[in-house]
Amino acid sequence: MAASYRLVAMACFLALLVCTTNGQLSMKFYARTCPNVEQIVLSVMTEAVRKEPRMGASILRLVFHDCFVQGCDGSILLDNAPGLASEKDSVSNKNTARGFEVIDAIKAQVERACNATVSCADILALAARDSVSLLGGPKWPVPLGRRDSTTANQTEADNLPSPFENITSLISKFAAKGLNAQELTVLSGSHTVGSSICFAFRTRVWGTEPNINPPFAIECRKNCPASGGDNNLSPLTTPNTNRFGNQYFKNLMIGRGLLHSDQELFKGGAGGPTDRFVRFYATNGGAFARDFAAAMVRMGNLGPKTGNQGEIRLNCRRVN
Ligand code: HEM
Ligand SMILES: *[C@@H]1O[C@H](CO)[C@@H](O)[C@H](O)[C@H]1NC(C)=O
Ligand SMILES: *[C@@H]1O[C@H](CO)[C@@H](O)[C@H](O)[C@H]1NC(C)=O
Ligand SMILES: *[C@@H]1O[C@H](CO)[C@@H](O)[C@H](O)[C@H]1NC(C)=O
């Protein structure tokens, strides 16, 4: 009896050791060291989204661009510094990545409550979660304990999925991160909120793509001339409500995806590898909410730095 108890205790101890050295995240990571962190993030995000609903979308995009570049380590938040080329200057982020001031505001409040304890990477993961729920989407528990990078990788950021890519290449970029074609599809449902610059969809609405609704193309050209107006903004999903829902998928089914990469998810007549997922989410909003939350947790767990790796940045814009 005593021996078997010891065996169990030993197994538990080993499991704990494996878990910590394996870099597992935990729901209770700041339970003792910063119990109010989630409340602080939520209060700042609530005010930011109330002032500008699109800010929720912008923060959600930031976590994707963070996690796909050397893991969810806050690397996207770093400004240029000697020997450090900021990811903010990459083709994928330049002129479009935004919301950094909101993350700074959260970080400042969190530092006041618990100095040098909560990582910028965790703050970003929580802020993105709150963005979605504040915009009417699902809410999910965020495992915490990520540590911040001391480096950035602009080249990797240049290589983030682009709006000009085809479905094969999108699937393979997600597969390289351990995310499957259904997760690519459900996560792209983020484009139910937020906007895009004209530059990112000009070739789609002025081109000769068969897979676009013709009246939709004409409508989009109004705010995105054949030349000039590169930074003009149009909603990724019309009608633009900035509310989280499955309208994006309904639009794809009628050729009203704004980005080429959006419409690649649904080929219709020609048939594409992700068509069935688009059909599924277009008709099942509940499944979209549920699968989106699960996929966000999976994306949020990409290559986290834990234990003694990285650091807890005091200012999200620079290494300590
Ligand atoms: C599948 C590959 C993807 C491509 C090629 C792509 C591309 C883009 C582009 C070009 C924009 C417009 C940015 C701008 O002009 O401001 C955009 C916006 C956005 N993306 Fe994606 N995206 C992809 C996947 C994702 C994922 C996985 C997420 C989140 C989980 C996401 C969230 C967003 C959001 C919320 C916006 C709106 C941002 C704003 O209004 O500030 N995207 N995306
Ligand atoms: C926070 O902690 C850091 C590192 O431990 C220290 O350098 C800094 O002075 C502290 N700041 C405040 C406001 O306590
Ligand atoms: C950036 O990432 C690429 C590809 O993963 C790698 O080859 C390169 O060495 C990295 N550069 C820096 C500055 O870390
Ligand atoms: C998709 O894009 C890749 C990379 O640009 C290219 O090599 C490939 O031929 C394209 N595939 C199709 C089916 O167009």
Short mmCIF file of C-alpha atoms and ligand atoms in Angstrom, two decimals:
data_model
loop_
_atom_site.label_atom_id
_atom_site.label_comp_id
_atom_site.label_asym_id
_atom_site.label_seq_id
_atom_site.Cartn_x
_atom_site.Cartn_y
_atom_site.Cartn_z
CA MET A 1 0.00 0.00 0.00
CA ALA A 2 2.67 2.44 1.11
CA ALA A 3 4.93 1.29 -1.71
CA SER A 4 2.22 1.79 -4.33
CA TYR A 5 1.44 5.21 -2.87
CA ARG A 6 5.10 6.12 -3.21
CA LEU A 7 5.06 4.86 -6.78
CA VAL A 8 2.07 7.05 -7.61
CA ALA A 9 3.66 10.03 -5.88
CA MET A 10 6.87 9.41 -7.84
CA ALA A 11 4.96 9.16 -11.10
CA CYS A 12 3.18 12.43 -10.36
CA PHE A 13 6.43 14.14 -9.49
CA LEU A 14 7.99 12.91 -12.74
CA ALA A 15 4.94 13.99 -14.73
CA LEU A 16 5.23 17.45 -13.19
CA LEU A 17 8.91 17.58 -14.02
CA VAL A 18 8.26 16.45 -17.59
CA CYS A 19 5.46 18.97 -17.92
CA THR A 20 7.58 21.88 -16.73
CA THR A 21 10.68 20.94 -18.69
CA ASN A 22 8.48 20.20 -21.69
CA GLY A 23 7.32 23.77 -21.65
CA GLN A 24 3.67 23.13 -20.87
CA LEU A 25 1.53 26.18 -20.22
CA SER A 26 -0.93 26.32 -17.35
CA MET A 27 -4.28 27.99 -16.61
CA LYS A 28 -3.10 28.84 -13.09
CA PHE A 29 0.33 30.20 -13.96
CA TYR A 30 -0.19 33.65 -12.36
CA ALA A 31 -2.76 32.55 -9.76
CA ARG A 32 -0.43 33.47 -6.90
CA THR A 33 1.95 35.95 -8.56
CA CYS A 34 -0.53 38.14 -10.46
CA PRO A 35 -4.11 37.11 -9.70
CA ASN A 36 -5.61 40.24 -11.31
CA VAL A 37 -3.88 39.99 -14.67
CA GLU A 38 -6.93 38.74 -16.59
CA GLN A 39 -9.12 41.42 -15.06
CA ILE A 40 -6.63 44.16 -16.03
CA VAL A 41 -6.36 42.93 -19.62
CA LEU A 42 -10.14 42.72 -19.93
CA SER A 43 -10.72 46.23 -18.57
CA VAL A 44 -8.24 47.88 -20.96
CA MET A 45 -9.51 45.84 -23.93
CA THR A 46 -13.14 46.65 -23.09
CA GLU A 47 -12.38 50.37 -23.25
CA ALA A 48 -10.25 50.06 -26.41
CA VAL A 49 -12.92 48.08 -28.29
CA ARG A 50 -15.65 50.40 -27.08
CA LYS A 51 -13.72 53.36 -28.50
CA GLU A 52 -12.91 51.57 -31.75
CA PRO A 53 -14.36 48.12 -32.51
CA ARG A 54 -11.73 47.51 -35.20
CA MET A 55 -9.06 47.54 -32.47
CA GLY A 56 -10.29 44.10 -31.41
CA ALA A 57 -9.60 42.85 -34.92
CA SER A 58 -6.18 44.48 -35.01
CA ILE A 59 -5.11 42.82 -31.74
CA LEU A 60 -6.41 39.45 -32.96
CA ARG A 61 -4.27 39.75 -36.07
CA LEU A 62 -1.22 40.62 -33.93
CA VAL A 63 -1.35 37.33 -32.05
CA PHE A 64 -1.42 35.38 -35.33
CA HIS A 65 1.58 37.29 -36.63
CA ASP A 66 3.33 36.80 -33.28
CA CYS A 67 2.72 33.05 -33.01
CA PHE A 68 3.70 32.22 -36.62
CA VAL A 69 7.12 33.85 -36.21
CA GLN A 70 9.43 31.93 -33.83
CA GLY A 71 6.40 30.99 -31.69
CA CYS A 72 4.13 33.00 -29.37
CA ASP A 73 6.90 35.00 -27.73
CA GLY A 74 5.94 38.65 -28.20
CA SER A 75 8.57 39.03 -30.93
CA ILE A 76 6.21 41.16 -33.03
CA LEU A 77 6.07 43.77 -30.26
CA LEU A 78 9.79 44.61 -30.41
CA ASP A 79 10.79 47.92 -31.99
CA ASN A 80 13.94 48.37 -34.07
CA ALA A 81 17.10 48.45 -31.98
CA PRO A 82 20.81 48.05 -32.68
CA GLY A 83 21.21 44.48 -33.95
CA LEU A 84 17.45 43.89 -34.01
CA ALA A 85 15.39 44.29 -37.21
CA SER A 86 11.79 44.75 -36.10
CA GLU A 87 9.09 42.44 -37.47
CA LYS A 88 6.95 45.59 -37.66
CA ASP A 89 8.94 46.52 -40.78
CA SER A 90 8.29 43.19 -42.56
CA VAL A 91 6.15 43.17 -45.72
CA SER A 92 3.36 41.47 -43.77
CA ASN A 93 3.23 44.07 -40.99
CA LYS A 94 4.41 47.36 -42.46
CA ASN A 95 1.49 49.83 -42.75
CA THR A 96 -0.96 47.27 -41.38
CA ALA A 97 0.03 45.87 -37.98
CA ARG A 98 -1.52 48.05 -35.32
CA GLY A 99 -2.69 48.05 -31.72
CA PHE A 100 0.76 48.29 -30.13
CA GLU A 101 -0.30 51.26 -27.96
CA VAL A 102 -3.09 49.18 -26.47
CA ILE A 103 -0.65 46.40 -25.54
CA ASP A 104 1.63 49.07 -24.00
CA ALA A 105 -1.29 50.40 -21.95
CA ILE A 106 -2.13 46.91 -20.65
CA LYS A 107 1.51 46.19 -19.89
CA ALA A 108 1.87 49.45 -17.94
CA GLN A 109 -1.11 48.57 -15.72
CA VAL A 110 0.04 44.99 -15.27
CA GLU A 111 3.53 46.18 -14.27
CA ARG A 112 1.96 48.45 -11.64
CA ALA A 113 0.03 45.50 -10.22
CA CYS A 114 2.78 42.85 -10.47
CA ASN A 115 6.24 44.06 -11.39
CA ALA A 116 8.34 41.92 -13.78
CA THR A 117 5.99 38.94 -13.62
CA VAL A 118 3.68 38.71 -16.65
CA SER A 119 5.11 38.28 -20.15
CA CYS A 120 4.11 40.41 -23.12
CA ALA A 121 3.39 37.18 -25.00
CA ASP A 122 0.80 36.17 -22.39
CA ILE A 123 -0.71 39.67 -22.40
CA LEU A 124 -1.13 39.44 -26.18
CA ALA A 125 -2.75 35.99 -25.94
CA LEU A 126 -5.23 37.26 -23.33
CA ALA A 127 -5.92 40.50 -25.22
CA ALA A 128 -6.71 38.56 -28.42
CA ARG A 129 -9.04 36.23 -26.52
CA ASP A 130 -10.86 39.21 -25.01
CA SER A 131 -11.03 40.93 -28.41
CA VAL A 132 -12.99 38.04 -29.86
CA SER A 133 -15.43 37.78 -26.98
CA LEU A 134 -15.93 41.58 -26.84
CA LEU A 135 -16.81 41.46 -30.55
CA GLY A 136 -19.48 38.84 -29.84
CA GLY A 137 -17.43 35.69 -30.43
CA PRO A 138 -16.56 32.77 -28.18
CA LYS A 139 -14.44 33.00 -25.04
CA TRP A 140 -11.90 30.35 -24.07
CA PRO A 141 -9.49 29.72 -21.20
CA VAL A 142 -5.94 30.78 -22.14
CA PRO A 143 -3.09 28.61 -20.86
CA LEU A 144 -0.35 30.96 -19.59
CA GLY A 145 3.35 30.93 -18.82
CA ARG A 146 4.88 32.02 -22.13
CA ARG A 147 8.13 33.96 -21.87
CA ASP A 148 9.22 36.80 -24.12
CA SER A 149 11.84 36.55 -26.83
CA THR A 150 15.02 38.58 -26.81
CA THR A 151 15.12 38.42 -30.61
CA ALA A 152 12.89 39.09 -33.60
CA ASN A 153 12.95 37.56 -37.07
CA GLN A 154 11.97 39.97 -39.82
CA THR A 155 12.72 37.42 -42.54
CA GLU A 156 10.30 34.94 -41.03
CA ALA A 157 7.71 37.71 -40.72
CA ASP A 158 8.20 38.49 -44.42
CA ASN A 159 7.23 34.91 -45.05
CA LEU A 160 3.89 34.98 -43.17
CA PRO A 161 0.94 33.78 -45.28
CA SER A 162 0.24 36.44 -47.92
CA PRO A 163 -3.08 37.56 -49.41
CA PHE A 164 -1.75 36.63 -52.88
CA GLU A 165 -1.10 32.98 -52.05
CA ASN A 166 -2.95 29.93 -53.38
CA ILE A 167 -4.66 27.27 -51.28
CA THR A 168 -1.81 24.74 -51.65
CA SER A 169 0.68 27.16 -50.30
CA LEU A 170 -1.63 28.38 -47.48
CA ILE A 171 -2.26 24.80 -46.38
CA SER A 172 1.46 24.07 -46.35
CA LYS A 173 2.34 27.18 -44.33
CA PHE A 174 -0.22 26.20 -41.69
CA ALA A 175 0.90 22.56 -41.80
CA ALA A 176 4.44 23.76 -41.10
CA LYS A 177 3.03 25.09 -37.80
CA GLY A 178 1.14 21.87 -37.06
CA LEU A 179 -2.24 23.34 -38.02
CA ASN A 180 -4.41 21.44 -40.48
CA ALA A 181 -6.56 22.65 -43.40
CA GLN A 182 -9.69 22.82 -41.24
CA GLU A 183 -7.83 24.96 -38.70
CA LEU A 184 -6.60 27.21 -41.53
CA THR A 185 -10.22 27.61 -42.59
CA VAL A 186 -11.70 28.23 -39.17
CA LEU A 187 -8.95 30.68 -38.15
CA SER A 188 -9.43 32.61 -41.39
CA GLY A 189 -12.94 33.20 -40.05
CA SER A 190 -11.21 36.00 -38.09
CA HIS A 191 -11.78 37.98 -41.27
CA THR A 192 -15.38 38.28 -40.16
CA VAL A 193 -14.06 41.44 -38.43
CA GLY A 194 -11.59 44.14 -39.42
CA SER A 195 -10.39 45.74 -42.61
CA SER A 196 -7.80 45.48 -45.34
CA ILE A 197 -5.77 48.01 -47.26
CA CYS A 198 -6.50 48.28 -50.97
CA PHE A 199 -3.00 47.12 -51.87
CA ALA A 200 -3.79 43.65 -50.51
CA PHE A 201 -6.85 43.06 -52.73
CA ARG A 202 -6.35 45.31 -55.77
CA THR A 203 -5.23 42.54 -58.11
CA ARG A 204 -8.25 40.48 -57.07
CA VAL A 205 -10.86 43.13 -57.80
CA TRP A 206 -9.18 44.53 -60.92
CA GLY A 207 -7.95 41.23 -62.30
CA THR A 208 -9.45 38.49 -64.35
CA GLU A 209 -10.15 36.01 -61.55
CA PRO A 210 -13.11 33.80 -62.36
CA ASN A 211 -13.81 33.19 -58.69
CA ILE A 212 -15.24 36.61 -57.82
CA ASN A 213 -18.81 37.86 -57.75
CA PRO A 214 -18.85 40.51 -60.54
CA PRO A 215 -21.05 43.11 -58.78
CA PHE A 216 -18.86 42.66 -55.70
CA ALA A 217 -15.71 43.36 -57.76
CA ILE A 218 -17.27 46.58 -59.11
CA GLU A 219 -18.32 47.64 -55.60
CA CYS A 220 -14.78 47.05 -54.26
CA ARG A 221 -13.15 49.06 -57.06
CA LYS A 222 -14.87 52.23 -55.84
CA ASN A 223 -12.62 52.46 -52.80
CA CYS A 224 -9.62 50.76 -54.40
CA PRO A 225 -8.67 52.42 -57.69
CA ALA A 226 -6.50 50.62 -60.25
CA SER A 227 -3.64 52.82 -59.13
CA GLY A 228 -3.19 54.97 -56.04
CA GLY A 229 -5.05 54.72 -52.76
CA ASP A 230 -2.93 51.79 -51.60
CA ASN A 231 -3.84 52.40 -47.97
CA ASN A 232 -7.60 52.88 -48.46
CA LEU A 233 -9.44 50.57 -46.09
CA SER A 234 -12.31 48.21 -46.91
CA PRO A 235 -14.04 45.75 -44.59
CA LEU A 236 -12.89 42.15 -44.97
CA THR A 237 -16.51 41.02 -44.59
CA THR A 238 -19.51 42.93 -45.93
CA PRO A 239 -21.84 44.03 -44.50
CA ASN A 240 -19.27 45.34 -42.04
CA THR A 241 -20.58 44.87 -38.52
CA ASN A 242 -17.28 44.20 -36.74
CA ARG A 243 -19.23 41.48 -34.94
CA PHE A 244 -17.88 37.98 -34.73
CA GLY A 245 -20.00 35.52 -36.68
CA ASN A 246 -20.00 33.27 -39.74
CA GLN A 247 -20.93 35.84 -42.41
CA TYR A 248 -17.38 35.50 -43.79
CA PHE A 249 -18.05 31.89 -44.81
CA LYS A 250 -21.44 32.74 -46.30
CA ASN A 251 -19.71 35.40 -48.41
CA LEU A 252 -17.04 32.98 -49.63
CA MET A 253 -19.79 30.71 -50.96
CA ILE A 254 -21.00 33.51 -53.26
CA GLY A 255 -17.59 34.77 -54.42
CA ARG A 256 -17.51 37.71 -52.02
CA GLY A 257 -14.19 37.01 -50.30
CA LEU A 258 -12.18 40.26 -50.29
CA LEU A 259 -8.67 38.80 -50.38
CA HIS A 260 -7.48 36.33 -52.98
CA SER A 261 -6.36 34.13 -50.04
CA ASP A 262 -9.89 34.26 -48.58
CA GLN A 263 -11.52 33.09 -51.79
CA GLU A 264 -8.91 30.34 -52.18
CA LEU A 265 -10.69 28.62 -49.28
CA PHE A 266 -13.77 28.13 -51.46
CA LYS A 267 -13.54 27.31 -55.15
CA GLY A 268 -17.18 26.38 -55.67
CA GLY A 269 -17.66 24.83 -59.11
CA ALA A 270 -13.99 23.95 -59.48
CA GLY A 271 -13.96 22.38 -55.99
CA GLY A 272 -11.17 23.02 -53.53
CA PRO A 273 -9.69 21.07 -50.60
CA THR A 274 -11.29 23.35 -47.98
CA ASP A 275 -14.68 23.92 -49.68
CA ARG A 276 -16.39 21.45 -47.36
CA PHE A 277 -15.16 23.28 -44.25
CA VAL A 278 -16.43 26.61 -45.61
CA ARG A 279 -19.83 25.04 -46.31
CA PHE A 280 -19.88 23.57 -42.81
CA TYR A 281 -19.10 26.84 -41.01
CA ALA A 282 -21.40 28.87 -43.30
CA THR A 283 -24.33 26.80 -42.10
CA ASN A 284 -23.22 26.12 -38.54
CA GLY A 285 -22.34 29.21 -36.53
CA GLY A 286 -22.11 27.21 -33.31
CA ALA A 287 -19.48 24.90 -34.76
CA PHE A 288 -17.55 27.91 -36.02
CA ALA A 289 -17.45 29.46 -32.52
CA ARG A 290 -16.44 26.18 -30.89
CA ASP A 291 -13.79 25.19 -33.44
CA PHE A 292 -12.42 28.73 -33.61
CA ALA A 293 -11.80 28.76 -29.86
CA ALA A 294 -10.06 25.38 -29.98
CA ALA A 295 -7.88 26.43 -32.92
CA MET A 296 -6.91 29.66 -31.15
CA VAL A 297 -5.68 27.65 -28.17
CA ARG A 298 -3.66 25.42 -30.52
CA MET A 299 -2.18 28.42 -32.33
CA GLY A 300 -1.49 30.07 -28.95
CA ASN A 301 0.59 27.06 -27.90
CA LEU A 302 3.02 27.34 -30.81
CA GLY A 303 6.63 27.05 -29.67
CA PRO A 304 6.23 28.80 -26.35
CA LYS A 305 9.36 29.78 -24.49
CA THR A 306 9.04 28.64 -20.88
CA GLY A 307 11.14 27.99 -17.81
CA ASN A 308 14.44 29.80 -18.17
CA GLN A 309 14.07 30.57 -21.88
CA GLY A 310 13.69 34.19 -22.92
CA GLU A 311 12.71 36.75 -20.30
CA ILE A 312 9.81 38.73 -18.86
CA ARG A 313 10.15 42.01 -20.71
CA LEU A 314 9.53 45.12 -18.62
CA ASN A 315 8.63 47.10 -21.74
CA CYS A 316 7.06 45.10 -24.58
CA ARG A 317 8.91 47.20 -27.18
CA ARG A 318 12.43 46.32 -26.09
CA VAL A 319 14.50 43.59 -24.54
CA ASN A 320 15.48 44.23 -20.91
C1 HEM B 1 -4.72 32.37 -43.97
C2 HEM B 1 -3.85 33.28 -44.16
C3 HEM B 1 -4.10 34.74 -43.89
C4 HEM B 1 -3.81 35.76 -44.72
C5 HEM B 1 -3.15 35.66 -46.09
C6 HEM B 1 -4.23 36.97 -44.08
C7 HEM B 1 -4.08 38.23 -44.62
C8 HEM B 1 -4.60 39.38 -44.09
C9 HEM B 1 -4.52 40.68 -44.68
C10 HEM B 1 -3.82 41.02 -45.98
C11 HEM B 1 -5.19 41.54 -43.87
C12 HEM B 1 -5.38 43.03 -44.07
C13 HEM B 1 -4.46 43.78 -43.16
C14 HEM B 1 -4.59 45.28 -43.33
O1 HEM B 1 -4.61 45.72 -44.47
O2 HEM B 1 -4.67 46.01 -42.31
C15 HEM B 1 -5.68 40.79 -42.77
C16 HEM B 1 -6.41 41.32 -41.74
C17 HEM B 1 -6.78 40.61 -40.64
N1 HEM B 1 -6.42 39.31 -40.34
FE1 HEM B 1 -5.67 37.98 -41.61
N2 HEM B 1 -4.78 36.67 -42.87
C18 HEM B 1 -4.71 35.31 -42.70
C19 HEM B 1 -5.09 34.62 -41.58
C20 HEM B 1 -5.49 35.20 -40.41
C21 HEM B 1 -5.58 34.53 -39.13
C22 HEM B 1 -5.18 33.08 -38.88
C23 HEM B 1 -6.03 35.45 -38.24
C24 HEM B 1 -6.28 35.32 -36.76
C25 HEM B 1 -6.42 34.18 -36.13
C26 HEM B 1 -6.25 36.69 -38.96
C27 HEM B 1 -6.78 37.82 -38.43
C28 HEM B 1 -6.96 39.00 -39.13
C29 HEM B 1 -7.74 40.13 -38.64
C30 HEM B 1 -8.55 40.15 -37.37
C31 HEM B 1 -7.60 41.15 -39.58
C32 HEM B 1 -8.17 42.56 -39.50
C33 HEM B 1 -7.10 43.46 -38.90
C34 HEM B 1 -7.48 44.92 -38.78
O3 HEM B 1 -8.57 45.33 -39.14
O4 HEM B 1 -6.62 45.68 -38.26
N3 HEM B 1 -5.88 36.50 -40.27
N4 HEM B 1 -5.30 39.47 -42.90
C1 LIG B 2 10.53 46.26 -11.46
O1 LIG B 2 11.45 45.22 -11.46
C2 LIG B 2 12.65 45.48 -12.13
C3 LIG B 2 13.46 44.21 -12.20
O2 LIG B 2 13.32 43.45 -11.05
C4 LIG B 2 13.36 46.63 -11.47
O3 LIG B 2 14.53 46.93 -12.17
C5 LIG B 2 12.45 47.82 -11.48
O4 LIG B 2 13.04 48.88 -10.79
C6 LIG B 2 11.12 47.51 -10.83
N1 LIG B 2 10.24 48.64 -11.03
C7 LIG B 2 9.41 49.06 -10.09
C8 LIG B 2 8.55 50.22 -10.46
O5 LIG B 2 9.34 48.54 -9.01
C1 LIG B 3 15.14 33.76 -39.02
O1 LIG B 3 14.50 32.55 -39.34
C2 LIG B 3 15.09 31.90 -40.44
C3 LIG B 3 14.18 30.76 -40.87
O2 LIG B 3 13.65 30.09 -39.76
C4 LIG B 3 16.50 31.46 -40.07
O3 LIG B 3 17.11 30.77 -41.13
C5 LIG B 3 17.29 32.70 -39.69
O4 LIG B 3 18.55 32.33 -39.22
C6 LIG B 3 16.58 33.53 -38.63
N1 LIG B 3 17.24 34.80 -38.51
C7 LIG B 3 17.45 35.38 -37.32
C8 LIG B 3 18.03 36.76 -37.35
O5 LIG B 3 17.19 34.83 -36.28
C1 LIG B 4 0.70 27.75 -55.72
O1 LIG B 4 1.75 28.62 -55.36
C2 LIG B 4 3.02 27.99 -55.31
C3 LIG B 4 4.00 28.97 -54.67
O2 LIG B 4 3.90 30.24 -55.23
C4 LIG B 4 3.40 27.52 -56.70
O3 LIG B 4 4.65 26.91 -56.71
C5 LIG B 4 2.33 26.56 -57.18
O4 LIG B 4 2.57 26.19 -58.52
C6 LIG B 4 0.93 27.14 -57.07
N1 LIG B 4 -0.04 26.07 -57.28
C7 LIG B 4 -1.12 26.21 -58.03
C8 LIG B 4 -2.02 25.03 -58.12
O5 LIG B 4 -1.39 27.25 -58.61
#
